XYZ file of C-alpha atoms in Angstrom:
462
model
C -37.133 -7.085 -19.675
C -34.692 -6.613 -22.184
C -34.471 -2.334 -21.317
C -35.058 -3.145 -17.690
C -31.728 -5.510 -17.323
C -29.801 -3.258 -19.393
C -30.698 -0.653 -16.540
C -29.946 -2.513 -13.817
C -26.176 -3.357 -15.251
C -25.431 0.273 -16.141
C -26.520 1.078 -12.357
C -24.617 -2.167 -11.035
C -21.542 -0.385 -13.216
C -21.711 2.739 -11.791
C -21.743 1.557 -8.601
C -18.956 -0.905 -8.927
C -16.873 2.649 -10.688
C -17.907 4.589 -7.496
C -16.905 2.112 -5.154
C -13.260 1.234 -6.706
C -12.711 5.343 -6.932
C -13.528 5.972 -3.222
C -12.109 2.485 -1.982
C -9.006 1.858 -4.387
C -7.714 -0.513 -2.021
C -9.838 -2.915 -0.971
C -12.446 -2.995 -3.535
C -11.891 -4.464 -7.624
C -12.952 -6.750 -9.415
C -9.123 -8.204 -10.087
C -7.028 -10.017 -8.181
C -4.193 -8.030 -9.247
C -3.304 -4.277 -7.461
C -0.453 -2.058 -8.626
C 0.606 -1.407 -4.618
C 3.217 1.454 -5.935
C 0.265 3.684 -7.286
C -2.499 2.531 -4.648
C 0.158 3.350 -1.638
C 2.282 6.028 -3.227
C 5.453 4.044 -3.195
C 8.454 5.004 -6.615
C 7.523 2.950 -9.476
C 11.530 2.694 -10.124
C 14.331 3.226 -7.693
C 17.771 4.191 -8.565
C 21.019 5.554 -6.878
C 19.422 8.981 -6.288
C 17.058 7.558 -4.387
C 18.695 5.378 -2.352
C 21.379 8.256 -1.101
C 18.362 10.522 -0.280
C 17.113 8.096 2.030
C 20.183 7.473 3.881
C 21.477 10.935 4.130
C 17.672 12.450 5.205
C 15.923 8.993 7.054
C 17.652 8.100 10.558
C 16.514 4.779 10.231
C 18.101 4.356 7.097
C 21.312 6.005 8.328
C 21.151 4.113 11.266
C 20.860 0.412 9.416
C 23.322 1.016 7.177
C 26.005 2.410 9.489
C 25.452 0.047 12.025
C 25.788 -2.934 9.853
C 29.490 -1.099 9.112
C 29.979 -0.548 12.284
C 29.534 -4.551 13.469
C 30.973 -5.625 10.904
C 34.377 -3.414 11.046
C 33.580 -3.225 15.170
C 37.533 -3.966 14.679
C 40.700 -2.910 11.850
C 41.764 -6.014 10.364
C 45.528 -7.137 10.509
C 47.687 -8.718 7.388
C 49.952 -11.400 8.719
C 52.836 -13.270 7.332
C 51.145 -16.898 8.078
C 48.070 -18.058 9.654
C 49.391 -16.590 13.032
C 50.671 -13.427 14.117
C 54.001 -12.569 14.505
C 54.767 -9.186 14.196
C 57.468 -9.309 11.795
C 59.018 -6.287 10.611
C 56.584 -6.725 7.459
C 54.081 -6.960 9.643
C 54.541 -3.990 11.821
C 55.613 -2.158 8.548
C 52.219 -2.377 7.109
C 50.093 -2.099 10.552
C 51.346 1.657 10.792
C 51.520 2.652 7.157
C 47.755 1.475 6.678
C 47.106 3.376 10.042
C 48.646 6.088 8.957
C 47.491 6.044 5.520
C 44.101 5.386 6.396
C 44.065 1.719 4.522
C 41.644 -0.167 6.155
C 38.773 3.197 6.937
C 39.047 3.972 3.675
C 37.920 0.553 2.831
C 35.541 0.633 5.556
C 33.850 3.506 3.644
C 34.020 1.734 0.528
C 32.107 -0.871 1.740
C 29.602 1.654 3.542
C 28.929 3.048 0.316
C 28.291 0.103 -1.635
C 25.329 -0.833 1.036
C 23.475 2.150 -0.476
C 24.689 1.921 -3.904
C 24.470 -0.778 -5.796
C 27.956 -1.042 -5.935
C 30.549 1.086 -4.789
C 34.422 1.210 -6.163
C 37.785 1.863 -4.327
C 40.271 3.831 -6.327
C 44.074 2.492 -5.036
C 46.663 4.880 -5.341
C 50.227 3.555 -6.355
C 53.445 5.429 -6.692
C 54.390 3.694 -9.704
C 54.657 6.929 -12.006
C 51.912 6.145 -14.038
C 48.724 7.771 -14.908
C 45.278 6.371 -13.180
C 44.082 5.443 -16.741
C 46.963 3.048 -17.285
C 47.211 -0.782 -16.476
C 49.537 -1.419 -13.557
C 52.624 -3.798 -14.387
C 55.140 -3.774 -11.833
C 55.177 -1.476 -8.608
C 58.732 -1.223 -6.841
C 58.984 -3.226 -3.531
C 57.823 -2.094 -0.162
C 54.065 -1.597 1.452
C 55.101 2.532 1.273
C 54.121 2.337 -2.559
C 50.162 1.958 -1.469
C 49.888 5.979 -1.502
C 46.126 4.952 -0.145
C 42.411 4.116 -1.092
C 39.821 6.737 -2.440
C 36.136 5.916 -1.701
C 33.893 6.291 -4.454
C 30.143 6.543 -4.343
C 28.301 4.083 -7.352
C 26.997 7.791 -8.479
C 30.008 8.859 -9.193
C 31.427 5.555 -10.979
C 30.403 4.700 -14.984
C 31.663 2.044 -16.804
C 33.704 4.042 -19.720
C 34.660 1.047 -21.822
C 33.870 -2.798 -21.919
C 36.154 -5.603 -22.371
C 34.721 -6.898 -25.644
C 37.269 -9.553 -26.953
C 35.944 -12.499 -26.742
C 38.944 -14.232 -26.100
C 39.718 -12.414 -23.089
C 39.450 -14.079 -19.538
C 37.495 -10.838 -18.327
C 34.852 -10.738 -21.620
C 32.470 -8.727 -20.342
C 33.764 -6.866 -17.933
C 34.804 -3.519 -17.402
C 38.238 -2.019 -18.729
C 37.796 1.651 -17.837
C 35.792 3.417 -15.288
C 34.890 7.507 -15.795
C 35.343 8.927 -11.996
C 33.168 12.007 -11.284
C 34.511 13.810 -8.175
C 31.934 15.973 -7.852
C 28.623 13.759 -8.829
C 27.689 12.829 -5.248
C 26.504 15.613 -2.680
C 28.021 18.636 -4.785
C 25.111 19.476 -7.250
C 25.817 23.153 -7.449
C 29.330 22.623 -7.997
C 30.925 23.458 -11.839
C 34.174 22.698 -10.853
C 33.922 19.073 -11.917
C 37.143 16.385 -12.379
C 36.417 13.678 -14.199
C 39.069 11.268 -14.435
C 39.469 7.471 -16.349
C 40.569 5.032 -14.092
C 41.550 1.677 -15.634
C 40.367 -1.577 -14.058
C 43.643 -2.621 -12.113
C 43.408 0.609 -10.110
C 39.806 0.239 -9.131
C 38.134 -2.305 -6.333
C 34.218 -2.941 -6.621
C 32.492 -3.348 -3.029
C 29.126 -5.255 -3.647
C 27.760 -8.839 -3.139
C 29.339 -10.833 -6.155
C 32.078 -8.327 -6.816
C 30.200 -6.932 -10.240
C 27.960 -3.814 -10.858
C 24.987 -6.229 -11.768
C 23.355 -6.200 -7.570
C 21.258 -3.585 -5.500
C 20.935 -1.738 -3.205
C 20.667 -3.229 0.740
C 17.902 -0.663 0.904
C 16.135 -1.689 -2.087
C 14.180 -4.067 -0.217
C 13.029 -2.126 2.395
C 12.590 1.363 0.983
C 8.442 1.293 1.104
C 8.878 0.435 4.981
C 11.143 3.011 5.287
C 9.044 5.600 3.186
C 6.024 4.673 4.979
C 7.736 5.040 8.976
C 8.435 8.533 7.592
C 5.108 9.212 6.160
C 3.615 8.322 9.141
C 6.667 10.144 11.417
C 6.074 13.399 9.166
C 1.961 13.208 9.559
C 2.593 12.861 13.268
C 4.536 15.660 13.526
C 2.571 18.162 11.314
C -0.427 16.979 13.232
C 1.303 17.855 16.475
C 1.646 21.164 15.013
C -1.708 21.872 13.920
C -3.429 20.514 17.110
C -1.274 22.752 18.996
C -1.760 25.919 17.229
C -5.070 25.192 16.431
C -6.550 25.485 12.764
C -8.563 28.037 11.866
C -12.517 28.086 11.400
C -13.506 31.230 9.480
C -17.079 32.555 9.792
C -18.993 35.040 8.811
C -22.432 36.615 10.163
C -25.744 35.940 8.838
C -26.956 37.753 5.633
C -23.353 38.829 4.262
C -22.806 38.185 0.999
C -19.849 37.418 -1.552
C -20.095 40.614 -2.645
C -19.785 42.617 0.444
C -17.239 40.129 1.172
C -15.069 41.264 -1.789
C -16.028 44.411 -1.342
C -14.572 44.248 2.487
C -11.635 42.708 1.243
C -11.057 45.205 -1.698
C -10.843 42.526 -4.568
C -12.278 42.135 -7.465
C -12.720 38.591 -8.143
C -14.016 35.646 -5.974
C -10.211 33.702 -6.631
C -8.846 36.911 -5.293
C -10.692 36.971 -1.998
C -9.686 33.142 -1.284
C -6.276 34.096 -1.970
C -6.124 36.607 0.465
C -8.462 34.212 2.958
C -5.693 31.991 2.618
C -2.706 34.143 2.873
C -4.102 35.511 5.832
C -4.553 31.863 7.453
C -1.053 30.526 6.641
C 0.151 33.788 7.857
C -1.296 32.594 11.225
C -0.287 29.335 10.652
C 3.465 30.315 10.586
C 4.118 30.937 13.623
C 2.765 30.569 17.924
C 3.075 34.396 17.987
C 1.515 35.212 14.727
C -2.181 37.416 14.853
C -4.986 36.426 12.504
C -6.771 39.932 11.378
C -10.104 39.519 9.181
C -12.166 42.157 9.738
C -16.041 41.289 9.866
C -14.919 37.867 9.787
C -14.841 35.475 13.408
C -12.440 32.568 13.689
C -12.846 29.756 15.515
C -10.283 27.039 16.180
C -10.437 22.966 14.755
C -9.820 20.592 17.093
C -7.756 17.995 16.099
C -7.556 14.223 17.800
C -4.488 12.281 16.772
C -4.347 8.430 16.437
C -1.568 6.928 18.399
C 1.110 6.662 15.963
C 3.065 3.883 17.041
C 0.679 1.089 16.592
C 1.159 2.058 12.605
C 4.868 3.028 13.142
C 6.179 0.075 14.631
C 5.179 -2.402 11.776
C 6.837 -0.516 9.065
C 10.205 -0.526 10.967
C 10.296 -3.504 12.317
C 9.543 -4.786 8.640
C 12.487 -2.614 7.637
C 14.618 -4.008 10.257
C 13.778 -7.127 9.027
C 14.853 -6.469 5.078
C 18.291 -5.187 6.802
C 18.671 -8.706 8.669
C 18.875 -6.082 11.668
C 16.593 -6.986 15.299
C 14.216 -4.715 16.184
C 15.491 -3.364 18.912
C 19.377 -3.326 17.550
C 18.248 -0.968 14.958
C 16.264 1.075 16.959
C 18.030 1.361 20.456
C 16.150 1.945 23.484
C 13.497 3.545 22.594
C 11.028 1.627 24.625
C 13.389 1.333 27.700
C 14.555 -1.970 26.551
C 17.827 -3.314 25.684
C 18.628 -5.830 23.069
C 17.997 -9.257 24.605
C 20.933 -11.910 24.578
C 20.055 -13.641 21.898
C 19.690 -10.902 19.420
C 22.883 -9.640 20.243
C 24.345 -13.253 19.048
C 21.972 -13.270 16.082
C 23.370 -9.620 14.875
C 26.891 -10.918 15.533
C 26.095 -13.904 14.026
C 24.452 -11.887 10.446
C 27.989 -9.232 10.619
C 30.149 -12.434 10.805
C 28.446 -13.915 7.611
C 28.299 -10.460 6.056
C 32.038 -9.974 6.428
C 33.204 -13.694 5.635
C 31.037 -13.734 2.561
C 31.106 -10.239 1.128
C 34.290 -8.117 2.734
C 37.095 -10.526 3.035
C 36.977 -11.906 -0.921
C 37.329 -8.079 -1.606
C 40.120 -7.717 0.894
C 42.066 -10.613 -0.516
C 41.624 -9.248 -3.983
C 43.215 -6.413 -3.018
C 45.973 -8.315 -1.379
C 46.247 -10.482 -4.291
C 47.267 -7.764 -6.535
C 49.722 -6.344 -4.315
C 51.011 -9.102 -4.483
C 50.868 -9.703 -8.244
C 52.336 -5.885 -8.676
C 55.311 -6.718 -6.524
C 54.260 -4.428 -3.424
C 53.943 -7.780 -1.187
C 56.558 -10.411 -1.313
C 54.786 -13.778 -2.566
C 53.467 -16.146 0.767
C 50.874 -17.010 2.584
C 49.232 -13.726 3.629
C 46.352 -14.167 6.033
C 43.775 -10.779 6.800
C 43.755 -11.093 10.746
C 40.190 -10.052 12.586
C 38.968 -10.277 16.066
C 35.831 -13.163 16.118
C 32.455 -10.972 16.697
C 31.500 -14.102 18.581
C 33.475 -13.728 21.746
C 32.030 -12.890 24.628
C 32.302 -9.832 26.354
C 34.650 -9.363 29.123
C 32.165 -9.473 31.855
C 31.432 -12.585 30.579
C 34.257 -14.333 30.345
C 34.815 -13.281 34.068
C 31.310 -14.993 34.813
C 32.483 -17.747 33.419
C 35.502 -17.948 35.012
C 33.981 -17.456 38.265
C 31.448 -19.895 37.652
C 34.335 -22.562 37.182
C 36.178 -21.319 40.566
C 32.721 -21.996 42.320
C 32.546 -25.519 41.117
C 35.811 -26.357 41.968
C 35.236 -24.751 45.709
C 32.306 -27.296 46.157
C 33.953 -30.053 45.171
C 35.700 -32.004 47.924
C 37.977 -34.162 46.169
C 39.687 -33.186 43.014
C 39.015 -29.829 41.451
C 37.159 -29.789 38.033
C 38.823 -27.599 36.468
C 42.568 -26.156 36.178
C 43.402 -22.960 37.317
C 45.203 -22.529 33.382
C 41.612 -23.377 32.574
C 39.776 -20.872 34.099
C 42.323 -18.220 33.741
C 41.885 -19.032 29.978
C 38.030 -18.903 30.540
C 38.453 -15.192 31.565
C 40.089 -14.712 29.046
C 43.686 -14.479 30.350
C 46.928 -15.833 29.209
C 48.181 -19.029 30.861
C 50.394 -18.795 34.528
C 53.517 -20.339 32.361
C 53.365 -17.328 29.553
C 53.391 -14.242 32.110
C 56.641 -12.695 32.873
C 58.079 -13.036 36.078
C 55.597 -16.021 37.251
C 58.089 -18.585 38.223
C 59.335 -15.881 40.454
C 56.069 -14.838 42.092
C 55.588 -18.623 42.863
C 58.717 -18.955 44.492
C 58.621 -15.480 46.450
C 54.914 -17.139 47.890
C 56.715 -20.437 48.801
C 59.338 -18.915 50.988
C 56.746 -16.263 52.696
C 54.666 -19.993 53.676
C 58.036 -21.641 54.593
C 59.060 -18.306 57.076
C 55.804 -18.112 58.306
C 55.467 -22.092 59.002
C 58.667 -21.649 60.665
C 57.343 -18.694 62.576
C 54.714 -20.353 63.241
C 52.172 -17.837 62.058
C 49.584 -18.023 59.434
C 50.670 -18.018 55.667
C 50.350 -14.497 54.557
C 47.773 -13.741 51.531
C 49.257 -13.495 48.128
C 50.244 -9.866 47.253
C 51.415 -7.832 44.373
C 55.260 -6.499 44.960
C 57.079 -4.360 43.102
């Protein structure tokens, strides 16, 4: 019994061995899988990997610039006070940040700190001092911002640590090391590194530090596997169509004549040139496949619909991003974005910009004005609302209002300041020349009274 059991559990073993090698994913005796090795997805992910996915993957691209693209759909403004006035400090720094570049540079910034884990903007002072130095005082005037310098997190290394203890930034970085050419320039040799000290240098990310990741971190096996299963679709296509190969040969012939045939010497030698041969074909529609006694035959090939196995991943994806569906991936089914995910996305970019973008953009204010750039008062960053509605709407509205007040029979519902306000218009009182227009209309309905003709419709006169 004893030799019999001991049989049946080294069988039962081998069995169990078989099974889990032919059927990794489903079948084990533990609860626990390791998903990166079972479904090919990076153990580790770093910056590397992260900028080749957004500079080769189009949905990647696509998430990350069109979260940048909501969320800077608009330049912001500095004002004086919580309203705008355009003062001449005001209109001073609208056109040299427009001209400098100010706020796209910063846009970038922040683009490149979605695929990083951070990303830095370099501000360039004329104060006469070298980038590696603190910044004291800068002379008056918004001309002294020379402008902003993007910096990928690849090309950004903390150089030196604050390590006094008794320092309010313990902790935190003094110097950065800049590498110009670290990011999309591998075959360069002409690289520039430069030390850029702290004051000099913004860092775009969640909480302002280097310790966060990458906004594609969470959804880079969705993304990997949409392009697995885009790339396998494709290559598919391509076999199917030209039709793989199916090499024969007649009854009776040997290896040997075969090599002989072939005029090799070795059995590796003759698959080699088998194969050659076949991805010879294989290159190209126009391509001939020559093999003497041999008789080819093409493989048909049935592909599974892809999308049914596509559309999970992304959508999954989309979801990591805080992106819908159909934001992300246009109209690719003939469908536009419904109502409500257009508010949701506007909703997401309004959250993403009051809770990550605009502390950034009042830290750089701050220091301007801490430097002297700025005179010291209430500065407030401007930004159109992504929540209005568009202008069609507003005219809906508006409309909507002027019906209701037609049906009514008594007194309207609604002002006319109201629904000109509703469309989005300012009110009758603030428009130039309206007090004149009223009164022009009053004496064309007192003539025509008089003339005892009908009042003549409102029109436009020069």
């Amino acid at each position: 019994m004893s030799t019999h059991g001991t049989l049946l559990g080294n069988a039962y073993d081998r069995s169990r061995e078989l099974l889990r090698r032919f059927f990794p994913f489903a079948y084990t005796m533990s609860t626990k899988h390791d998903y990166a090795k079972d479904y090919g997805w990076p153990e580790e992910l770093g910056f590397e990997q992260f900028y080749r996915l957004y500079t080769r993957s189009g949905l990647a691209a696509a998430a990350v610039d069109k979260t940048i693209g909501k969320t800077w759909q608009t330049m912001p403004a500095l004002w004086e006070s919580e309203e705008p006035a355009e003062s001449p400090a005001e209109a001073a720094i609208r056109k040299h940040f427009a001209r400098r570049k100010i706020w796209r540079q910063l846009m970038e910034a922040d683009r490149r700190s979605m695929v990083g884990e951070y990303a830095g903007a370099i501000i360039l002072l004329r104060d006469g001092k070298d980038l590696a130095e603190p910044v004291d005082r800068v002379a008056r005037g918004i001309e002294n911002v020379v402008g902003i310098i993007p910096a990928w997190q690849g090309q950004l290394t903390v150089a030196e640590w604050d390590t006094e203890r008794q320092s309010e930034t313990y902790g935190e970085p003094m110097w950065f090391q800049f590498d110009e050419q670290a990011v999309g320039n591998p075959a360069s040799t002409n690289n520039s590194q430069l030390r850029i000290h702290r004051d000099r240098m913004l860092i775009f990310s969640d909480d302002g530090t280097l310790n966060c990741r990458s906004a594609l971190e969470p959804g880079y096996n969705d993304v990997s596997d949409a392009e697995k299963i885009k790339g396998a679709g494709g290559e598919g296509f391509w076999k199917s169509s030209r039709g793989a190969p199916v090499v024969e040969t007649k009854e009776g012939t040997s290896l040997q004549d075969i090599m002989r045939g072939m005029g090799v010497a070795t059995q590796q030698e003759a698959r080699d040139e088998l194969n050659q041969k076949a991805a010879d074909f294989q290159a190209g529609f126009d391509n001939f496949l020559m093999l003497g006694g041999f008789s080819a035959k093409p493989m048909t090939i049935t592909l599974p619909q892809p999308k049914e196995f596509w559309e999970p991943c992304v959508q999954s994806f989309a979801a990591s991003m805080g992106i819908p569906f159909k934001v992300l991936v246009g109209n690719i089914t003939g469908e536009r974005a419904s109502t409500e995910d257009a508010q949701e996305w506007a909703q997401t970019n309004m959250s993403r910009r009051e809770n990550r973008v605009l502390p950034i953009l009042y830290e750089f204010v701050e220091r301007l004005v801490a430097w002297g750039v700025l005179e010291k008062r209430d500065w407030t960053i401007g930004w159109d609302s992504l929540l209005e509605d568009s202008p069609d709407d507003k005219l809906g509205r508006a409309k909507t209002m002027a019906d209701i007040n037609s049906s009514l029979s008594n007194e309207p519902a609604f002002l006319p300041d109201e629904i000109r306000e509703a469309a989005g218009f300012k009110p009758a009182d603030e428009i130039d020349g309206w007090d004149e227009f009223l009164a022009e209309r009053e004496d064309r309905m007192r003539r025509a009274a008089e003339d005892g003709t009908s009042a003549p419709t409102d029109e436009v006169t020069e």
